[in-house]
Amino acid sequence: MSQWKQIQQLEFKYLEQVDYLYDDNFPMGIRQVLSDWIESQDWDMAAHHESMATVLLSNLLSQLDRQCSQEQNFLQRHNLKNINKQLQIKYKAYPLLMAGVISTSLREERRIIASANIPEQGPLEKSVQNSVAFERQKNMDNRVVVIRSSVQMLDPAVKCLEDMQDDFDLRFKTIQSRDQADRNTERMEQEVARLQEILNNLDFRRKEILSKMSDVMKEIDALIASQLNPELMEWKRRQQINCIGGPLLTGLDQLQNWFTLTAQSLFQMKRQLDKLGELILKVTYASDPISLQRPQLEEQVKYLIDHLIKSSFVVEKQPWMPTHPQKPLIIKTGVQFTTKVRLLVKLPEVDYQLKVKTIFDKHLPPGRVHRQFFILTSTTKVMDVEESSNGCLSVEFRHLLKEKKYVNGIKVNEGPLSVTEELHSLSFEAQFNIQGINIDLETCSFPLVVISNVSQLTGGWASIMWYNMLTDEPRNPDFFASPLRASWGQLSEVLSWQFSTFTGRGLNREQLCMLGEKLMGQQASHNECQVSWSKFCKENIPGKPFSFWMWLDFILELIKKHLLPIWNDNCIMGFVSKETERACLKDKEPGTFLLRFSESHLGGITFTWVKQSDSGEAKLISVEPYTKSRLSALPFANIIRDYKVIADGEVPENPLKFLYPGIPKDESFRRHYNSQQSKVFPYISSTWIPISTLQ
């Protein structure tokens, strides 16, 4: 069954996650009409090779043209034409970006399918996805609507007050215009008494409206402090977790709706206060409540507007390199990275363009003189209305970073922390005036790691994972001067996310248990066991020249580049200790084998099979691990199919018969065999056969 068909069979809550994947960058319409073709292309490879990405972009546009010409529905044909034009405009100069977007979307789909089949949640996922959230959001929806309704009801009240005041003003001027002789009559006394009655009523109505405005403003203040800001902080925490492979990030559109409705209420109240200011220019008196209370209410509404809009300025997409879309927050000097900021409040018309400026390491601690950087490309760009965000302003930046070799004439040296432990940040600033209120906007990215060589990518990603797993601080450059410890429950969940992100399938309980024992020994069976930063990625595994994280990251790369189909088909047991391996195979019939990752080689995979000795006992034999250099020449499935052993002059034979626990080999691997043979006329084709010799 195709991946897209599997998606369509998911429950509604998972379909909502899929819906979030698709926007103007990769419309769902394309995914639907070209599903089979899209899934048949190697987008992961194209995301790292511009020539391949260019060819795929051209082919994609051709496929769309063909689909468009065959489409009978006029509206659908119109939509496909528009999508074709948008893709050409967006990606013609950036084919790598398009390949990265599609690659990420397909990988996220696989992860959603996997998560639908594994309902168990770890501690981090539970912390950002709990059953209380839905009720809390319903309460928020109701509260925002009630406030909006209360503010709208003030409009007719202000209009009624204006009409009452016009009536008073007319009567007052009529009395003033009369002759002196008419002012002492009984009728005049009655009119003056009526005028006083209207004034008293006018005074009461003014106090009533101001009291209602004060109550609504207190409610908005409480809403922002007790619910809106916490919801925003929780979304940012979910964004952190998503950056390191956690659940798909949703909820920004809902936040935008709350922010916008609240801002609309505040702007409407400001207009109502402005109207009250106009009224007292016509009619005022001693102890006029508008004159006494309006200035304070006006200051309060300006403060709330300022605070709300400042809070709504967020980094929608954290900095990431199209060459490594699954490892955001890592920037390599000289390599383009992308980031996007968004204003969650849909503003009334502003009288000029809203320009955003990016600044690297604006909040660098004083006195730090090592490893400083500057942005090569333009740092200023204008925010624009984005249709996919319901009319809110956003802007996307593409930057290049370069390291400063000298600061104030002093050569820059490395600091006390390693390159991959230094944390940097990207700040965004903007200024504008709206309805007489000057607003200064500033937000910043999560902490970044800057590398100058791809060999630093492994250590850099370890730092990004560790920081975002353990803290929600938006900025703490000294975090790794004294890093926190992680519980095994937290760390094992994040490690499983790495596999689901990069391969589409996370780790099961048994695999995580083996990893825990490798890292900490037998005590790893308890989720509350503590793991230090040094133990995770700085200290070498006893007896090995590499750390635990380096060993695991090399395995991830091996799966991604050479083993992905058979890994996702669950053919690889993977993380198995030699003791567990013996326990699994000792009672199996000869020819039974399993696949596991090497514990002694970086990025190696081996297979172990059962051979019956002359005495009738089961003997386990393991082949020398295959690494990326050997797997680049020959697919691993073909190695399993063609593998031969020569022993004591016997005829070479393939000892691999049954994949553990007892599945016929061809039944498991047939669909992964590569049967294509080279044809070079006039020569006959040749095949590489891996052979081992047993003494």
XYZ file of C-alpha atoms in Angstrom:
695
model
C 0.000 0.000 0.000
C 1.369 3.432 -0.926
C 2.331 5.860 1.810
C -0.385 8.327 0.767
C -3.079 5.637 0.982
C -1.858 4.724 4.466
C -2.135 8.395 5.428
C -5.736 8.567 4.236
C -6.681 5.676 6.529
C -5.403 7.360 9.713
C -7.589 8.684 12.509
C -8.663 12.330 12.420
C -6.143 13.477 15.059
C -3.279 12.194 12.879
C -4.787 13.672 9.718
C -4.674 17.075 11.438
C -0.913 16.619 11.807
C -0.638 15.744 8.117
C -2.667 18.831 7.220
C -0.087 20.991 9.004
C 2.685 19.661 6.725
C 1.242 21.201 3.586
C 1.084 24.894 2.705
C 2.178 27.126 -0.180
C 5.686 25.624 0.000
C 4.325 22.175 -0.909
C 0.553 22.219 -1.580
C -1.445 19.137 -0.668
C -3.003 19.242 -4.146
C 0.338 18.164 -5.640
C 0.748 15.417 -3.052
C -2.696 14.094 -3.974
C -2.542 14.115 -7.773
C 1.129 13.030 -8.064
C 1.312 10.733 -5.028
C 2.726 7.664 -6.797
C 5.279 9.624 -8.804
C 6.423 11.643 -5.769
C 6.953 8.511 -3.674
C 8.991 6.864 -6.448
C 11.655 9.637 -6.457
C 14.718 9.862 -4.182
C 14.118 13.280 -2.586
C 16.592 12.601 0.238
C 19.406 12.292 -2.278
C 18.166 15.274 -4.309
C 18.188 17.491 -1.216
C 22.006 17.170 -1.196
C 22.727 17.319 -4.952
C 21.692 20.439 -6.840
C 21.864 18.870 -10.303
C 19.520 16.065 -9.240
C 17.188 18.546 -7.517
C 17.068 20.642 -10.705
C 16.101 17.603 -12.788
C 13.414 16.572 -10.298
C 11.977 20.099 -10.245
C 11.752 20.063 -14.040
C 10.153 16.610 -13.969
C 7.700 17.690 -11.284
C 6.565 20.653 -13.352
C 6.210 18.393 -16.419
C 4.136 15.923 -14.417
C 1.912 18.794 -13.273
C 1.503 20.019 -16.869
C 0.510 16.514 -17.966
C -1.944 16.153 -15.103
C -3.388 19.572 -15.864
C -3.980 18.723 -19.538
C -5.796 15.518 -18.527
C -7.921 17.125 -15.805
C -11.611 17.401 -16.740
C -12.702 19.496 -13.751
C -12.318 23.197 -14.657
C -11.697 24.381 -11.071
C -9.119 21.677 -10.381
C -7.331 22.473 -13.660
C -7.262 26.161 -12.703
C -5.785 25.332 -9.283
C -3.097 23.089 -10.761
C -2.052 25.849 -13.188
C -1.688 28.292 -10.307
C 0.327 25.788 -8.281
C 2.637 25.256 -11.259
C 3.282 29.008 -11.548
C 3.890 29.375 -7.793
C 6.398 26.516 -7.753
C 8.349 28.006 -10.639
C 8.513 31.409 -8.935
C 9.466 29.950 -5.553
C 11.935 27.221 -6.512
C 13.399 27.956 -9.940
C 16.471 29.508 -8.312
C 16.379 27.190 -5.277
C 15.800 23.572 -6.420
C 17.633 22.206 -3.342
C 15.114 23.952 -1.112
C 12.215 22.295 -2.942
C 13.804 18.856 -2.637
C 14.408 19.477 1.074
C 10.791 20.498 1.653
C 9.393 17.401 -0.098
C 11.937 15.106 1.578
C 10.976 16.455 4.997
C 7.254 16.153 4.283
C 7.550 12.510 3.222
C 9.673 11.696 6.249
C 7.182 13.414 8.559
C 4.391 11.378 6.951
C 6.260 8.162 7.738
C 6.768 9.298 11.296
C 3.069 10.109 11.718
C 2.168 6.647 10.391
C 4.666 5.087 12.825
C 3.378 7.110 15.774
C -0.187 6.036 14.958
C 0.953 2.428 15.381
C 2.902 3.090 18.614
C 0.475 4.759 21.039
C 2.880 4.806 24.005
C 4.272 8.267 24.803
C 7.484 9.196 26.562
C 7.834 11.862 29.292
C 8.682 14.735 26.947
C 5.838 13.989 24.541
C 3.396 13.642 27.446
C 4.520 17.025 28.751
C 3.518 18.773 25.514
C 0.513 16.633 24.545
C -1.896 16.079 27.405
C -5.630 15.558 27.647
C -6.114 18.826 29.556
C -4.963 20.879 26.546
C -8.183 20.390 24.576
C -10.394 21.563 27.453
C -8.065 24.485 28.079
C -8.278 25.550 24.439
C -12.070 25.308 24.466
C -12.106 27.541 27.540
C -9.783 29.972 25.754
C -12.032 30.046 22.675
C -15.079 30.833 24.822
C -13.278 33.494 26.828
C -11.985 35.323 23.746
C -15.466 35.277 22.177
C -17.083 36.623 25.363
C -14.561 39.493 25.513
C -15.075 40.266 21.834
C -18.841 40.363 22.370
C -18.504 42.609 25.446
C -16.381 45.108 23.493
C -18.779 45.127 20.545
C -21.685 45.826 22.900
C -19.889 48.991 24.025
C -20.268 50.498 20.531
C -24.058 51.013 20.750
C -23.592 52.211 24.334
C -21.136 54.896 23.171
C -23.496 55.825 20.325
C -26.399 56.111 22.796
C -24.224 58.315 24.996
C -23.419 60.508 21.996
C -27.124 60.854 21.130
C -27.958 61.696 24.742
C -25.196 64.299 24.806
C -26.406 65.836 21.490
C -29.867 66.120 23.015
C -28.422 67.825 26.098
C -26.248 70.104 23.969
C -29.220 71.160 21.813
C -31.425 71.888 24.836
C -28.622 73.778 26.573
C -27.949 75.979 23.531
C -31.676 76.579 23.064
C -31.975 77.866 26.639
C -28.863 80.005 26.237
C -30.275 81.593 23.065
C -33.434 82.864 24.769
C -33.957 86.461 25.836
C -33.287 87.466 29.428
C -36.996 88.198 29.952
C -37.945 84.594 29.113
C -35.494 83.051 31.582
C -37.513 83.623 34.738
C -40.721 81.962 33.580
C -42.120 78.728 35.004
C -41.631 77.016 31.655
C -37.974 77.939 31.728
C -37.625 76.449 35.208
C -39.165 73.216 33.941
C -36.739 73.104 30.997
C -33.747 73.739 33.272
C -34.945 70.973 35.603
C -35.263 68.653 32.595
C -31.791 69.690 31.449
C -30.364 68.868 34.900
C -32.078 65.492 34.778
C -30.522 64.750 31.376
C -27.104 65.846 32.688
C -27.438 63.582 35.711
C -28.388 60.700 33.428
C -25.530 61.594 31.103
C -23.120 61.537 34.047
C -24.474 58.140 35.144
C -24.132 56.708 31.632
C -20.571 57.992 31.321
C -19.615 56.371 34.610
C -21.367 53.145 33.564
C -19.525 52.935 30.224
C -16.163 53.702 31.817
C -16.798 51.079 34.486
C -17.632 48.497 31.807
C -14.507 49.459 29.847
C -12.404 49.086 32.979
C -13.906 45.634 33.659
C -13.317 44.458 30.093
C -9.743 45.739 30.179
C -9.105 43.857 33.416
C -10.517 40.735 31.775
C -8.221 41.188 28.739
C -5.233 41.772 31.030
C -6.073 38.604 32.973
C -6.596 36.667 29.734
C -3.174 37.670 28.404
C -1.390 36.954 31.682
C -3.135 33.731 32.701
C -3.839 32.025 29.368
C -2.551 33.695 26.210
C 1.070 34.106 27.321
C 1.211 30.582 28.844
C -0.251 29.136 25.610
C 2.435 30.970 23.629
C 5.172 29.693 25.950
C 3.826 26.159 25.626
C 3.830 26.476 21.813
C 7.468 27.605 21.975
C 8.290 24.592 24.159
C 6.580 22.325 21.630
C 8.651 24.030 18.936
C 11.814 23.189 20.882
C 10.761 19.558 21.206
C 9.869 19.439 17.503
C 13.316 20.793 16.592
C 14.959 17.715 18.141
C 12.618 15.257 16.440
C 9.548 15.424 18.698
C 5.872 15.469 17.669
C 4.807 17.583 14.715
C 4.370 21.231 15.653
C 0.786 22.501 15.425
C -1.263 25.219 17.095
C 0.223 28.399 15.620
C -2.910 29.196 13.605
C -5.006 28.787 16.752
C -2.669 31.132 18.640
C -2.882 33.613 15.783
C -6.668 33.556 16.009
C -6.596 34.293 19.760
C -4.001 37.048 19.394
C -5.847 38.673 16.508
C -9.280 38.612 18.182
C -7.800 40.024 21.392
C -5.963 42.742 19.453
C -9.157 43.624 17.560
C -10.935 44.045 20.896
C -8.179 46.357 22.161
C -8.096 48.453 18.974
C -11.879 48.780 19.124
C -11.663 49.932 22.748
C -9.035 52.494 21.767
C -11.411 53.860 19.133
C -14.180 53.984 21.732
C -11.911 55.921 24.103
C -10.982 58.264 21.246
C -14.708 58.844 20.699
C -15.190 59.648 24.386
C -12.350 62.156 24.035
C -14.274 63.855 21.212
C -17.439 63.978 23.336
C -15.833 65.919 26.180
C -14.719 68.589 23.701
C -18.431 69.397 23.303
C -19.772 68.755 26.805
C -17.836 68.579 30.044
C -18.373 69.656 33.610
C -16.850 69.513 37.082
C -15.913 65.951 38.150
C -16.552 64.717 34.604
C -15.727 60.954 34.818
C -14.395 60.908 31.242
C -11.878 63.664 32.014
C -10.857 61.893 35.230
C -10.702 58.236 34.080
C -10.071 58.276 30.324
C -6.317 59.108 30.474
C -5.631 56.119 32.715
C -7.750 53.772 30.574
C -6.079 55.058 27.415
C -2.622 54.375 28.860
C -3.738 50.906 29.869
C -5.142 50.020 26.443
C -1.955 51.313 24.767
C 0.152 49.201 27.128
C -1.908 46.080 26.407
C -1.727 46.655 22.627
C 2.030 47.163 22.854
C 2.520 44.075 25.037
C 0.253 41.889 22.904
C 1.882 42.798 19.578
C 5.387 42.405 21.011
C 4.478 38.935 22.295
C 3.015 37.986 18.915
C 6.344 38.473 17.103
C 7.680 34.904 16.875
C 10.188 32.794 14.979
C 7.875 30.528 13.016
C 10.691 28.457 11.503
C 13.953 28.203 13.405
C 17.196 28.576 11.396
C 17.987 25.489 9.328
C 20.200 24.529 6.406
C 18.503 22.997 3.331
C 21.446 20.559 3.210
C 20.470 19.194 6.657
C 16.740 19.881 7.105
C 16.386 17.378 9.976
C 19.051 19.145 12.038
C 17.808 22.695 12.613
C 19.660 25.219 14.791
C 23.018 24.177 13.313
C 24.637 26.672 10.938
C 27.763 26.046 8.900
C 29.803 29.056 7.853
C 29.532 29.691 4.125
C 26.367 27.576 3.744
C 22.991 29.230 3.235
C 20.472 28.848 6.040
C 16.794 29.813 6.163
C 14.581 31.190 8.904
C 11.137 32.780 9.104
C 9.455 35.212 11.503
C 5.754 35.944 11.801
C 3.466 38.449 13.493
C 0.513 36.593 14.980
C -1.660 39.711 15.139
C -3.474 40.615 11.938
C -2.946 44.369 11.984
C -5.190 47.091 10.618
C -3.680 48.884 7.648
C -0.271 50.358 8.539
C 0.925 53.491 6.834
C 4.329 52.168 5.804
C 6.258 48.956 5.181
C 7.267 46.931 8.227
C 11.000 46.211 7.911
C 12.662 43.461 9.949
C 16.392 43.466 10.679
C 18.422 40.400 11.664
C 21.331 40.666 14.108
C 23.676 37.809 14.964
C 24.696 37.425 18.624
C 23.158 40.721 19.706
C 23.077 39.546 23.316
C 26.600 38.115 23.398
C 27.909 38.311 26.983
C 30.347 41.209 27.513
C 34.012 40.357 27.386
C 33.637 37.373 25.097
C 36.159 37.759 22.278
C 36.277 34.277 20.791
C 34.388 33.046 17.730
C 32.309 35.940 16.518
C 30.385 35.998 13.245
C 28.708 38.376 10.828
C 25.995 37.982 8.203
C 27.192 38.340 4.606
C 23.818 38.848 2.943
C 21.354 41.724 3.392
C 20.085 41.842 6.977
C 16.879 43.829 6.321
C 13.717 42.651 4.634
C 10.079 43.823 4.468
C 7.312 41.743 6.032
C 4.561 40.779 3.631
C 1.028 39.437 3.944
C 1.018 35.678 3.576
C -2.179 34.108 2.271
C -1.502 30.757 3.933
C -1.385 32.462 7.359
C -4.812 34.107 6.935
C -3.453 37.536 6.158
C -0.786 37.897 8.857
C 2.597 39.437 8.188
C 5.656 37.214 7.823
C 9.097 37.290 6.266
C 11.590 34.582 5.336
C 15.347 35.209 5.405
C 18.125 33.360 3.610
C 21.524 34.184 5.049
C 25.195 33.262 4.866
C 27.432 33.460 7.924
C 31.146 34.199 8.062
C 33.513 34.026 11.010
C 35.511 37.050 12.165
C 39.198 36.245 12.341
C 40.046 39.420 14.247
C 38.028 41.458 16.776
C 39.336 44.948 17.573
C 42.678 43.994 16.051
C 43.016 40.922 18.295
C 43.174 37.476 16.736
C 40.210 35.392 17.851
C 41.042 32.263 19.843
C 38.859 29.397 20.938
C 37.212 29.848 24.316
C 36.920 27.475 27.275
C 34.086 25.554 25.573
C 34.428 23.409 22.468
C 33.153 24.747 19.148
C 30.026 22.605 19.353
C 29.269 23.722 22.939
C 29.306 27.446 22.154
C 25.749 28.730 21.865
C 24.789 31.672 19.650
C 21.517 33.336 18.685
C 19.877 35.220 15.829
C 17.787 38.250 16.811
C 15.066 39.986 14.784
C 14.026 43.634 15.263
C 11.346 45.913 13.804
C 9.759 49.285 14.614
C 6.447 50.772 13.536
C 3.651 53.093 14.613
C 0.025 52.052 14.669
C -2.823 54.341 15.713
C -0.373 56.621 17.492
C 1.393 53.828 19.398
C 5.129 53.342 18.794
C 5.983 49.648 18.977
C 9.474 48.112 19.097
C 9.515 44.432 18.188
C 12.235 41.945 19.063
C 12.411 38.174 19.103
C 15.224 35.679 18.781
C 15.902 32.127 17.682
C 16.624 29.259 20.007
C 20.347 28.835 20.783
C 22.395 27.959 17.703
C 25.592 25.992 17.164
C 27.911 27.322 14.450
C 30.294 24.879 12.768
C 32.943 25.392 10.115
C 33.349 21.753 9.059
C 30.808 18.953 8.535
C 32.882 16.755 10.853
C 31.548 18.951 13.689
C 27.940 18.150 12.794
C 27.726 15.114 15.095
C 28.886 17.061 18.157
C 26.809 20.089 17.225
C 23.608 18.056 16.990
C 24.350 16.443 20.366
C 24.483 19.956 21.885
C 21.200 20.996 20.240
C 19.452 17.850 21.486
C 20.792 18.164 25.030
C 19.917 21.839 25.433
C 16.383 21.649 24.056
C 15.644 18.413 25.870
C 16.502 19.849 29.290
C 15.612 23.541 29.343
C 13.063 25.949 27.928
C 15.302 28.983 28.436
C 15.291 31.014 25.207
C 18.878 32.110 25.781
C 21.595 30.655 28.032
C 25.022 30.898 26.372
C 26.747 29.410 29.427
C 24.581 26.273 29.566
C 27.456 23.924 28.717
C 29.796 25.463 31.281
C 27.887 23.287 33.756
C 25.412 21.145 31.780
C 22.411 19.518 33.435
C 21.994 15.746 33.645
C 19.230 13.951 31.765
C 17.105 11.069 32.969
C 17.280 7.929 30.864
C 13.534 8.265 30.286
C 14.067 11.660 28.629
C 17.149 10.668 26.679
C 15.779 7.360 25.380
C 12.704 9.156 24.039
C 14.848 11.716 22.186
C 17.094 8.971 20.780
C 14.049 7.140 19.435
C 12.924 10.400 17.824
C 16.226 10.565 15.921
C 15.423 7.257 14.261
C 11.810 8.152 13.516
C 12.933 11.508 12.063
C 15.738 10.166 9.907
C 14.320 6.763 9.000
C 10.574 6.903 9.642
C 10.679 4.195 12.339
C 11.514 4.736 15.995
C 13.151 2.275 18.410
C 11.225 -0.324 20.385
C 11.556 -1.055 24.101
C 14.122 -3.871 23.631
C 16.371 -1.759 21.395
C 16.273 1.168 23.838
C 17.038 -1.183 26.727
C 20.178 -2.407 24.945
C 21.266 1.194 24.275
C 20.727 2.055 27.938
C 22.828 -0.879 29.076
C 25.572 0.087 26.640
C 25.584 3.645 27.986
C 25.105 3.034 31.710
C 25.265 -0.693 32.418
C 22.503 -2.776 34.005
C 21.128 0.201 35.988
C 19.625 1.578 32.756
C 16.479 -0.471 33.323
C 15.151 2.411 35.441
C 13.920 5.509 33.546
C 15.000 7.831 36.363
C 18.687 6.906 36.071
C 20.734 10.040 35.403
C 23.065 10.470 32.405
C 25.735 13.153 32.300
C 26.558 15.224 29.225
C 30.128 13.974 29.323
C 29.056 10.330 29.477
C 26.714 10.830 26.530
C 29.027 12.406 23.994
C 32.462 13.354 25.348
C 33.858 10.267 27.076
C 34.852 7.286 24.953
C 33.046 3.976 25.434
C 35.366 1.765 27.557
C 37.850 0.070 25.254
C 36.715 2.022 22.176
C 38.108 5.156 20.490
C 34.686 6.831 20.177
C 31.838 8.108 22.359
C 28.359 6.623 22.707
C 26.717 9.385 20.666
C 29.302 9.215 17.865
C 28.717 5.461 17.621
C 24.942 5.943 17.458
C 25.044 8.865 14.997
C 27.201 6.872 12.577
C 24.596 4.097 12.694
C 21.876 6.635 11.864
C 23.848 7.785 8.824
C 24.419 4.177 7.756
C 20.685 3.418 7.920
C 19.719 6.608 6.126
C 22.131 6.122 3.217
C 22.381 2.341 2.823
C 19.852 0.391 4.918
C 16.641 2.408 4.946
C 14.272 -0.007 3.095
C 15.248 -3.094 5.096
C 15.307 -1.102 8.344
C 11.756 0.133 7.753
C 10.694 -3.430 6.874
C 11.868 -4.461 10.355
C 14.479 -6.851 8.980
C 17.250 -5.442 11.183
C 17.192 -6.315 14.867
C 19.937 -3.733 15.186
C 20.778 -3.072 18.802
C 21.540 -6.457 20.284
C 24.243 -7.299 22.779
C 26.306 -10.417 22.119
C 24.704 -12.058 25.151
C 21.186 -11.395 23.797
C 22.292 -12.536 20.366
C 23.437 -15.891 21.778
C 20.214 -16.289 23.750
C 18.157 -15.642 20.582
C 20.060 -18.009 18.272
C 21.330 -20.884 20.420
C 18.214 -23.040 19.994
C 17.521 -22.155 16.360
C 18.125 -24.453 13.404
C 21.286 -24.036 11.321
C 21.114 -21.189 8.817
C 19.087 -18.899 11.087
C 20.652 -15.425 11.177
C 20.033 -11.946 12.521
C 21.330 -8.504 11.596
C 22.829 -6.247 14.244
C 24.939 -3.129 14.383
C 28.586 -3.544 15.249
C 29.655 -2.464 18.737
C 33.333 -2.272 17.777
C 33.153 -0.437 14.420
C 31.770 3.034 13.730
C 28.825 2.759 11.358
C 29.048 -1.003 10.819
C 26.457 -3.752 10.429
C 27.068 -7.473 10.681
C 25.094 -10.689 10.526
C 25.468 -13.693 12.771
C 24.244 -17.157 11.807
C 23.882 -20.564 13.382
C 26.236 -23.305 12.168
C 26.095 -26.824 13.494
C 29.491 -28.075 14.639
C 30.755 -31.641 14.147
C 29.710 -32.425 17.715
C 26.146 -31.333 16.977
C 26.316 -28.163 19.051
C 25.123 -24.822 17.698
C 27.998 -22.542 16.824
C 27.480 -18.800 16.156
C 29.532 -17.143 13.431
C 29.633 -13.380 12.709
C 30.943 -11.761 9.565
C 33.265 -8.771 9.596
C 31.052 -5.632 9.826
C 30.070 -3.898 6.609
C 30.602 -0.126 6.651
C 29.566 2.633 4.249
C 32.655 2.153 2.064
C 31.689 -1.455 1.290
C 27.940 -0.807 1.130
C 28.485 1.982 -1.412
C 29.721 -0.675 -3.824
C 27.120 -3.364 -3.140
C 23.581 -3.107 -1.663
C 23.238 -4.929 1.645
C 20.236 -6.968 0.484
C 22.347 -8.289 -2.419
C 25.125 -9.179 0.010
C 22.683 -11.308 2.013
C 21.364 -12.919 -1.178
C 24.774 -13.730 -2.690
C 26.963 -14.250 0.385
C 29.106 -17.398 0.263
C 31.345 -19.238 2.704
C 34.267 -21.462 1.733
C 35.276 -23.993 4.390
C 37.792 -26.830 4.176
C 37.751 -26.969 0.420
C 33.997 -27.511 0.257
C 31.785 -26.036 -2.445
C 30.978 -22.394 -1.538
C 27.507 -22.087 -0.064
C 25.271 -19.383 1.363
C 24.832 -20.113 5.085
C 22.008 -17.577 5.480
C 18.679 -19.429 5.263
C 16.181 -17.980 7.762
C 15.915 -14.464 9.156
C 15.370 -14.641 12.916
C 13.091 -15.995 14.308
C 12.541 -18.286 11.292
C 11.396 -16.382 8.190
C 12.737 -17.692 4.860
C 15.414 -15.291 3.673
C 13.932 -14.535 0.263
C 10.524 -13.893 1.791
C 12.038 -11.046 3.821
C 14.503 -9.586 1.318
C 13.267 -10.405 -2.208
C 11.685 -6.982 -2.796
C 14.959 -5.298 -1.811
C 17.229 -7.242 -4.183
C 18.812 -5.181 -6.934
C 18.717 -7.362 -10.026
C 20.048 -4.770 -12.481
C 23.286 -5.919 -14.136
C 25.789 -3.793 -15.965
C 25.723 -4.157 -19.755
C 28.911 -3.090 -21.485
C 28.958 -4.352 -25.106
C 30.583 -6.625 -26.166
C 31.368 -7.961 -22.683
C 29.190 -10.305 -20.680
C 27.823 -8.931 -17.420
C 29.522 -9.664 -14.100
C 28.310 -9.861 -10.512
C 30.143 -9.183 -7.259
C 29.810 -12.013 -4.776
C 30.932 -11.506 -1.154
C 32.873 -14.538 0.107
C 34.292 -15.452 3.521
C 36.726 -18.251 4.269
C 36.271 -20.382 7.387
C 39.272 -22.246 8.788
